[in-house]
Amino acid sequence: MELTITAKIKINPTVEQAKQLQETTNAYRKACHFVSAIVFKEKEMAQTKLHKQTYTHLRSAYGLRSQMAQSVLKTVISKYKTNKSNGHEWSQVQFKKPQYDLVWNRDYSLVKGLFSVNTLQGRIKVPFETKAMEQYFDGTWSFGTAKLVNKHGKWFLHIPMSKDVPQVAETMVNQVVGIDFGINFLAASYDSQGKTCFFNGRPVKQKRATYKHLRKQLQQKQTPAARRRLKEIGQRENRWMQDINHCISKALVTQYKENTLFVIEDLTGIRTATEKVRLKNRYQTVSWAFYDLRQKLEYKALMNHSKVIAVDPNYTSQTCPKCGHVEKANRNKKNHIFCCKTCRYRSNDDRIGAMNLHRNGIEYIVAVTKEA
């Protein structure tokens, strides 16, 4: 199976090189805006036709090199196709920030420990930092189309890196771990040794509430400074939550080692359930970053020779893991307590969900083994 991740590599250009990169990204952004206006007006997204209309102008007006002009077309078309697939109405895509998409071995390459990057003025060779990224430069990873990013005066290359990773066979699995995702506990795991591990979500809820209150105050001001501040804290909250999910997924994969089958709930479409949630609690559900946590767990598990499967979430917190009795009244959602109406087994409701997911994993292994 091909595993693809995005590595964020910091590059260290000189003052003169940084100036060249800035000029290139500015020209690339303006060129994208020019092509975007044509795509919006004519509703044309065929690269061949756009090439005939725009190539000469892109080269002469913006000073782009041949490959840069082609990359501009691909960047703009990709943006429009993404909006269309996400169900957005047809509107002109704006390119407000300087950017530059670089094709591997054409716009950038790795030469003698330096990144060789194409600019309007020609090639420049830029040193880079490999701190915590050494594993991606061992020759086993292939590089894709990178994005050049300038944040707070620092330059980064966001590089998609791919590698063929063997999937763990079900016959090689030596441990099954059920993981229940939630809000009060971001994750609750139950393993084959009967041990449970909780990742507390209450500090996250409290910080989310702080961000929500701050956003409400800024939205009421309706000033340019308040709008800038709103954008800043939105990005900060997103980075913070991604870091939380990185830590949780890494902790799970590290704790349970190789040849582990992680069983999680398939929460696709869970957003529609927000209509049933009380208004004051709705933001907690809407801002729940469960899919980001799932993605991070999946690729980290694959890198660690483990596997993640997603199963039907129905009744996982209403089914008694001891006697199998299913009843809505078994679970007290307010107090987060599960108590079986038949056998009286009692535990935390998130732990119960993890236990039932663990059982689903065992059944999955048995079924696959029989088929084999």
Short mmCIF file of C-alpha atoms in Angstrom, two decimals:
data_model
loop_
_atom_site.label_atom_id
_atom_site.label_comp_id
_atom_site.label_asym_id
_atom_site.label_seq_id
_atom_site.Cartn_x
_atom_site.Cartn_y
_atom_site.Cartn_z
CA MET A 1 0.00 0.00 0.00
CA GLU A 2 1.31 3.46 -0.89
CA LEU A 3 1.62 5.75 2.11
CA THR A 4 1.73 9.51 1.44
CA ILE A 5 2.40 12.16 4.05
CA THR A 6 3.30 15.84 3.83
CA ALA A 7 6.68 16.74 5.31
CA LYS A 8 7.23 20.38 6.26
CA ILE A 9 10.88 21.19 5.57
CA LYS A 10 12.37 24.50 6.68
CA ILE A 11 14.77 26.01 4.13
CA ASN A 12 17.31 28.72 4.92
CA PRO A 13 17.84 31.04 1.95
CA THR A 14 20.21 33.99 2.05
CA VAL A 15 18.80 37.53 1.97
CA GLU A 16 19.28 37.67 -1.80
CA GLN A 17 17.75 34.21 -2.30
CA ALA A 18 14.78 35.13 -0.10
CA LYS A 19 14.19 38.18 -2.28
CA GLN A 20 14.19 36.00 -5.40
CA LEU A 21 11.75 33.55 -3.79
CA GLN A 22 9.46 36.43 -2.79
CA GLU A 23 9.43 37.83 -6.32
CA THR A 24 8.71 34.39 -7.75
CA THR A 25 5.83 33.64 -5.36
CA ASN A 26 4.29 37.08 -5.99
CA ALA A 27 4.44 36.58 -9.77
CA TYR A 28 3.01 33.08 -9.44
CA ARG A 29 0.09 34.38 -7.34
CA LYS A 30 -0.71 37.14 -9.86
CA ALA A 31 -0.59 34.61 -12.69
CA CYS A 32 -2.98 32.32 -10.79
CA HIS A 33 -5.38 35.23 -10.29
CA PHE A 34 -5.25 36.03 -14.03
CA VAL A 35 -6.04 32.42 -15.03
CA SER A 36 -8.71 32.17 -12.33
CA ALA A 37 -10.59 35.12 -13.85
CA ILE A 38 -10.64 33.35 -17.23
CA VAL A 39 -11.80 30.05 -15.75
CA PHE A 40 -14.58 31.80 -13.82
CA LYS A 41 -15.78 33.79 -16.82
CA GLU A 42 -15.67 31.01 -19.42
CA LYS A 43 -16.20 28.03 -17.07
CA GLU A 44 -13.37 26.29 -18.86
CA MET A 45 -11.23 23.82 -16.89
CA ALA A 46 -9.55 21.88 -19.69
CA GLN A 47 -5.82 22.46 -19.32
CA THR A 48 -5.12 22.11 -23.06
CA LYS A 49 -7.55 24.90 -23.99
CA LEU A 50 -6.40 27.14 -21.17
CA HIS A 51 -2.81 26.60 -22.26
CA LYS A 52 -3.58 27.98 -25.74
CA GLN A 53 -5.32 31.02 -24.24
CA THR A 54 -2.88 31.95 -21.50
CA TYR A 55 0.60 30.47 -22.04
CA THR A 56 2.10 33.32 -24.05
CA HIS A 57 0.69 35.96 -21.70
CA LEU A 58 1.92 34.10 -18.59
CA ARG A 59 5.45 33.98 -20.00
CA SER A 60 5.60 37.59 -21.17
CA ALA A 61 3.54 39.48 -18.57
CA TYR A 62 4.68 37.67 -15.42
CA GLY A 63 8.10 36.41 -16.51
CA LEU A 64 7.24 32.80 -15.67
CA ARG A 65 9.35 29.96 -16.93
CA SER A 66 7.73 27.23 -19.00
CA GLN A 67 7.14 24.76 -16.16
CA MET A 68 5.86 27.53 -13.88
CA ALA A 69 3.21 28.47 -16.45
CA GLN A 70 2.04 24.85 -16.61
CA SER A 71 1.97 24.64 -12.80
CA VAL A 72 -0.18 27.79 -12.62
CA LEU A 73 -2.82 26.15 -14.81
CA LYS A 74 -2.80 22.99 -12.68
CA THR A 75 -3.03 24.99 -9.45
CA VAL A 76 -6.04 27.02 -10.60
CA ILE A 77 -7.89 24.05 -12.12
CA SER A 78 -7.31 22.04 -8.94
CA LYS A 79 -8.83 24.80 -6.80
CA TYR A 80 -11.97 24.99 -8.92
CA LYS A 81 -12.37 21.21 -9.01
CA THR A 82 -12.00 21.06 -5.22
CA ASN A 83 -14.71 23.69 -4.74
CA LYS A 84 -16.99 21.81 -7.13
CA SER A 85 -16.47 18.45 -5.41
CA ASN A 86 -17.18 20.10 -2.04
CA GLY A 87 -20.52 21.35 -3.32
CA HIS A 88 -19.69 25.08 -3.34
CA GLU A 89 -21.47 27.46 -5.69
CA TRP A 90 -19.59 28.61 -8.80
CA SER A 91 -17.54 31.65 -7.80
CA GLN A 92 -14.17 33.11 -8.70
CA VAL A 93 -11.30 31.63 -6.72
CA GLN A 94 -9.09 34.28 -5.16
CA PHE A 95 -5.35 33.88 -4.60
CA LYS A 96 -4.57 36.37 -1.86
CA LYS A 97 -1.31 34.97 -0.53
CA PRO A 98 1.95 34.49 -2.45
CA GLN A 99 2.41 30.86 -3.38
CA TYR A 100 4.37 28.57 -5.66
CA ASP A 101 3.76 24.92 -6.55
CA LEU A 102 6.98 23.15 -7.50
CA VAL A 103 7.21 19.94 -9.55
CA TRP A 104 9.85 17.45 -8.41
CA ASN A 105 12.90 17.23 -10.69
CA ARG A 106 11.66 20.22 -12.71
CA ASP A 107 11.08 23.12 -10.32
CA TYR A 108 13.03 21.67 -7.41
CA SER A 109 15.43 18.81 -6.71
CA LEU A 110 17.90 17.62 -4.13
CA VAL A 111 21.52 18.22 -5.14
CA LYS A 112 24.46 17.46 -2.82
CA GLY A 113 22.45 18.03 0.35
CA LEU A 114 20.84 21.26 -0.91
CA PHE A 115 17.43 21.97 -2.40
CA SER A 116 17.77 23.37 -5.91
CA VAL A 117 14.75 25.62 -6.47
CA ASN A 118 13.68 27.32 -9.70
CA THR A 119 13.01 31.08 -9.55
CA LEU A 120 12.30 33.82 -12.11
CA GLN A 121 16.00 34.61 -12.14
CA GLY A 122 17.14 30.98 -12.42
CA ARG A 123 18.11 28.14 -10.10
CA ILE A 124 19.22 28.73 -6.53
CA LYS A 125 20.57 26.12 -4.10
CA VAL A 126 19.19 26.47 -0.59
CA PRO A 127 20.26 24.62 2.59
CA PHE A 128 17.51 23.01 4.65
CA GLU A 129 16.93 21.61 8.14
CA THR A 130 16.30 17.88 8.63
CA LYS A 131 15.53 18.00 12.35
CA ALA A 132 13.03 15.18 13.06
CA MET A 133 12.80 14.62 9.27
CA GLU A 134 15.89 12.47 8.72
CA GLN A 135 13.86 9.33 7.98
CA TYR A 136 12.38 10.92 4.84
CA PHE A 137 15.79 11.40 3.25
CA ASP A 138 16.99 7.79 3.44
CA GLY A 139 16.31 7.21 -0.26
CA THR A 140 13.16 5.09 0.19
CA TRP A 141 10.67 7.97 -0.13
CA SER A 142 9.64 9.60 -3.43
CA PHE A 143 8.92 13.34 -3.55
CA GLY A 144 5.81 14.90 -5.10
CA THR A 145 4.71 18.40 -6.09
CA ALA A 146 5.74 20.70 -3.23
CA LYS A 147 4.33 24.02 -2.08
CA LEU A 148 6.64 26.89 -1.17
CA VAL A 149 5.33 28.71 1.91
CA ASN A 150 6.50 31.87 3.69
CA LYS A 151 5.34 32.18 7.30
CA HIS A 152 6.50 35.00 9.56
CA GLY A 153 9.59 35.58 7.43
CA LYS A 154 10.57 31.89 7.41
CA TRP A 155 10.50 29.71 4.30
CA PHE A 156 9.18 26.15 4.16
CA LEU A 157 8.70 23.45 1.56
CA HIS A 158 5.58 21.35 2.10
CA ILE A 159 6.51 18.14 0.28
CA PRO A 160 4.20 15.14 -0.28
CA MET A 161 6.36 12.07 0.30
CA SER A 162 5.27 8.59 -0.78
CA LYS A 163 6.49 5.11 0.05
CA ASP A 164 5.21 1.58 -0.50
CA VAL A 165 4.51 0.09 2.93
CA PRO A 166 3.45 -3.55 3.39
CA GLN A 167 0.11 -3.97 5.10
CA VAL A 168 0.01 -6.21 8.14
CA ALA A 169 -1.80 -9.49 7.42
CA GLU A 170 -4.66 -10.44 9.75
CA THR A 171 -2.85 -13.70 10.54
CA MET A 172 0.07 -11.65 11.91
CA VAL A 173 -2.08 -9.60 14.32
CA ASN A 174 -1.14 -10.40 17.92
CA GLN A 175 -3.29 -7.78 19.64
CA VAL A 176 -6.66 -6.08 19.08
CA VAL A 177 -7.38 -2.62 20.50
CA GLY A 178 -10.80 -1.01 20.47
CA ILE A 179 -10.73 2.80 20.47
CA ASP A 180 -13.81 4.89 21.21
CA PHE A 181 -13.59 8.53 20.09
CA GLY A 182 -15.50 11.07 22.14
CA ILE A 183 -15.62 14.59 23.54
CA ASN A 184 -15.24 14.08 27.30
CA PHE A 185 -12.56 11.51 26.53
CA LEU A 186 -10.95 12.19 23.16
CA ALA A 187 -10.06 8.51 23.00
CA ALA A 188 -10.68 5.51 25.24
CA SER A 189 -8.86 2.29 24.38
CA TYR A 190 -9.42 -1.30 25.49
CA ASP A 191 -6.83 -3.97 24.62
CA SER A 192 -6.59 -7.76 24.57
CA GLN A 193 -5.16 -7.78 28.12
CA GLY A 194 -8.30 -6.08 29.43
CA LYS A 195 -6.52 -2.80 30.13
CA THR A 196 -8.17 0.56 29.48
CA CYS A 197 -6.48 3.86 28.66
CA PHE A 198 -8.27 7.23 28.67
CA PHE A 199 -7.23 10.50 26.99
CA ASN A 200 -8.97 13.30 28.87
CA GLY A 201 -10.92 15.73 26.70
CA ARG A 202 -12.11 18.16 29.37
CA PRO A 203 -9.13 20.57 28.99
CA VAL A 204 -9.83 20.61 25.26
CA LYS A 205 -13.50 21.42 25.87
CA GLN A 206 -12.54 24.26 28.19
CA LYS A 207 -10.06 25.75 25.74
CA ARG A 208 -12.58 25.42 22.90
CA ALA A 209 -15.07 27.33 25.05
CA THR A 210 -12.47 30.07 25.63
CA TYR A 211 -11.86 30.40 21.89
CA LYS A 212 -15.61 30.47 21.24
CA HIS A 213 -16.14 33.27 23.78
CA LEU A 214 -13.23 35.27 22.35
CA ARG A 215 -14.58 34.89 18.80
CA LYS A 216 -18.01 36.09 19.91
CA GLN A 217 -16.51 39.24 21.42
CA LEU A 218 -14.44 39.98 18.30
CA GLN A 219 -17.38 39.36 15.95
CA GLN A 220 -19.43 41.92 17.85
CA LYS A 221 -16.76 44.62 17.34
CA GLN A 222 -16.90 44.44 13.51
CA THR A 223 -13.57 46.27 13.06
CA PRO A 224 -10.69 45.45 10.67
CA ALA A 225 -8.42 44.73 13.63
CA ALA A 226 -11.02 42.37 15.11
CA ARG A 227 -11.35 40.51 11.80
CA ARG A 228 -7.58 40.08 11.60
CA ARG A 229 -7.56 38.81 15.15
CA LEU A 230 -10.37 36.38 14.35
CA LYS A 231 -8.35 34.89 11.52
CA GLU A 232 -5.27 34.56 13.71
CA ILE A 233 -6.99 32.73 16.55
CA GLY A 234 -8.77 30.44 14.08
CA GLN A 235 -5.44 29.31 12.67
CA ARG A 236 -3.98 29.02 16.16
CA GLU A 237 -6.86 26.84 17.36
CA ASN A 238 -6.50 24.59 14.33
CA ARG A 239 -2.75 24.13 14.90
CA TRP A 240 -3.30 23.43 18.59
CA MET A 241 -5.96 20.79 17.90
CA GLN A 242 -3.81 19.10 15.27
CA ASP A 243 -0.97 18.90 17.78
CA ILE A 244 -3.32 17.27 20.32
CA ASN A 245 -4.36 14.66 17.73
CA HIS A 246 -0.73 14.03 16.78
CA CYS A 247 0.14 13.36 20.42
CA ILE A 248 -2.81 11.01 20.99
CA SER A 249 -2.27 8.98 17.81
CA LYS A 250 1.46 8.74 18.46
CA ALA A 251 0.86 7.63 22.06
CA LEU A 252 -1.56 4.90 20.94
CA VAL A 253 0.73 3.53 18.23
CA THR A 254 3.77 3.67 20.53
CA GLN A 255 1.97 2.01 23.43
CA TYR A 256 0.62 -0.98 21.47
CA LYS A 257 3.66 -1.65 19.24
CA GLU A 258 3.65 -3.57 15.92
CA ASN A 259 1.09 -6.06 14.55
CA THR A 260 -1.82 -4.40 16.34
CA LEU A 261 -5.33 -4.15 14.92
CA PHE A 262 -6.94 -0.85 15.96
CA VAL A 263 -10.74 -0.88 15.72
CA ILE A 264 -12.49 2.49 15.58
CA GLU A 265 -15.99 3.73 14.79
CA ASP A 266 -16.87 4.82 11.27
CA LEU A 267 -18.24 8.28 12.10
CA THR A 268 -18.92 9.32 8.50
CA GLY A 269 -21.96 11.61 8.43
CA ILE A 270 -21.87 12.31 12.16
CA ARG A 271 -22.20 16.05 11.46
CA THR A 272 -25.90 15.55 10.60
CA ALA A 273 -26.46 14.48 14.19
CA THR A 274 -25.73 18.02 15.36
CA GLU A 275 -29.36 18.91 14.63
CA LYS A 276 -30.35 16.71 17.57
CA VAL A 277 -27.87 18.33 19.95
CA ARG A 278 -28.89 21.19 22.20
CA LEU A 279 -27.86 24.57 20.77
CA LYS A 280 -25.47 25.45 23.61
CA ASN A 281 -23.61 22.14 23.11
CA ARG A 282 -23.72 22.12 19.31
CA TYR A 283 -20.37 23.86 18.82
CA GLN A 284 -18.57 21.08 20.72
CA THR A 285 -19.89 18.52 18.24
CA VAL A 286 -19.28 20.65 15.15
CA SER A 287 -15.68 21.40 16.17
CA TRP A 288 -14.93 17.79 17.14
CA ALA A 289 -11.80 16.88 15.16
CA PHE A 290 -12.43 13.12 15.10
CA TYR A 291 -11.65 12.69 11.38
CA ASP A 292 -8.26 14.37 11.74
CA LEU A 293 -7.47 12.02 14.63
CA ARG A 294 -8.55 9.03 12.54
CA GLN A 295 -6.30 10.05 9.64
CA LYS A 296 -3.29 10.52 11.89
CA LEU A 297 -3.89 7.18 13.60
CA GLU A 298 -4.23 5.40 10.23
CA TYR A 299 -0.97 6.59 8.73
CA LYS A 300 1.01 6.24 11.98
CA ALA A 301 -0.30 2.69 12.40
CA LEU A 302 0.64 1.84 8.82
CA MET A 303 4.16 3.18 9.36
CA ASN A 304 4.39 1.05 12.51
CA HIS A 305 3.28 -2.17 10.75
CA SER A 306 -0.20 -2.11 12.29
CA LYS A 307 -3.69 -1.70 10.88
CA VAL A 308 -6.82 0.38 11.49
CA ILE A 309 -10.34 -0.70 10.56
CA ALA A 310 -13.56 1.32 10.99
CA VAL A 311 -16.80 -0.47 11.92
CA ASP A 312 -20.46 0.44 12.28
CA PRO A 313 -20.83 2.63 15.41
CA ASN A 314 -24.47 1.74 16.06
CA TYR A 315 -25.19 0.48 19.60
CA THR A 316 -21.52 0.28 20.63
CA SER A 317 -22.33 2.29 23.78
CA GLN A 318 -25.69 0.61 24.41
CA THR A 319 -24.61 -3.04 24.20
CA CYS A 320 -23.46 -4.88 27.29
CA PRO A 321 -20.04 -6.44 26.57
CA LYS A 322 -20.71 -9.17 29.16
CA CYS A 323 -24.20 -10.49 28.32
CA GLY A 324 -24.86 -8.82 24.94
CA HIS A 325 -28.09 -7.11 26.04
CA VAL A 326 -28.86 -4.05 23.90
CA GLU A 327 -31.02 -1.26 25.32
CA LYS A 328 -30.91 2.51 25.11
CA ALA A 329 -31.63 2.75 28.84
CA ASN A 330 -28.38 0.89 29.56
CA ARG A 331 -26.48 4.13 29.04
CA ASN A 332 -26.81 7.30 31.09
CA LYS A 333 -25.30 9.89 28.71
CA LYS A 334 -25.55 12.71 31.23
CA ASN A 335 -23.43 10.94 33.85
CA HIS A 336 -21.42 8.90 31.28
CA ILE A 337 -22.29 5.67 33.07
CA PHE A 338 -23.31 2.35 31.55
CA CYS A 339 -25.36 -0.06 33.63
CA CYS A 340 -26.82 -3.17 31.99
CA LYS A 341 -30.51 -3.64 32.77
CA THR A 342 -30.09 -7.42 32.60
CA CYS A 343 -26.79 -8.43 34.25
CA ARG A 344 -26.18 -5.10 36.04
CA TYR A 345 -22.62 -4.77 34.68
CA ARG A 346 -21.51 -1.19 35.28
CA SER A 347 -18.71 0.92 33.81
CA ASN A 348 -17.86 4.17 32.02
CA ASP A 349 -19.83 4.45 28.76
CA ASP A 350 -16.74 5.30 26.67
CA ARG A 351 -14.96 2.24 28.07
CA ILE A 352 -17.99 0.14 27.12
CA GLY A 353 -17.76 1.48 23.55
CA ALA A 354 -14.07 0.55 23.39
CA MET A 355 -14.83 -2.95 24.76
CA ASN A 356 -17.48 -3.57 22.11
CA LEU A 357 -15.16 -2.31 19.38
CA HIS A 358 -12.51 -4.71 20.68
CA ARG A 359 -15.04 -7.54 20.36
CA ASN A 360 -15.84 -6.44 16.79
CA GLY A 361 -12.14 -6.65 16.03
CA ILE A 362 -11.92 -10.21 17.36
CA GLU A 363 -14.93 -11.18 15.22
CA TYR A 364 -13.29 -9.57 12.19
CA ILE A 365 -10.08 -11.56 12.69
CA VAL A 366 -12.04 -14.82 13.10
CA ALA A 367 -14.11 -14.15 9.95
CA VAL A 368 -11.05 -13.32 7.83
CA THR A 369 -9.18 -16.36 9.11
CA LYS A 370 -12.09 -18.67 8.20
CA GLU A 371 -12.28 -17.23 4.69
CA ALA A 372 -8.55 -17.78 4.23
#
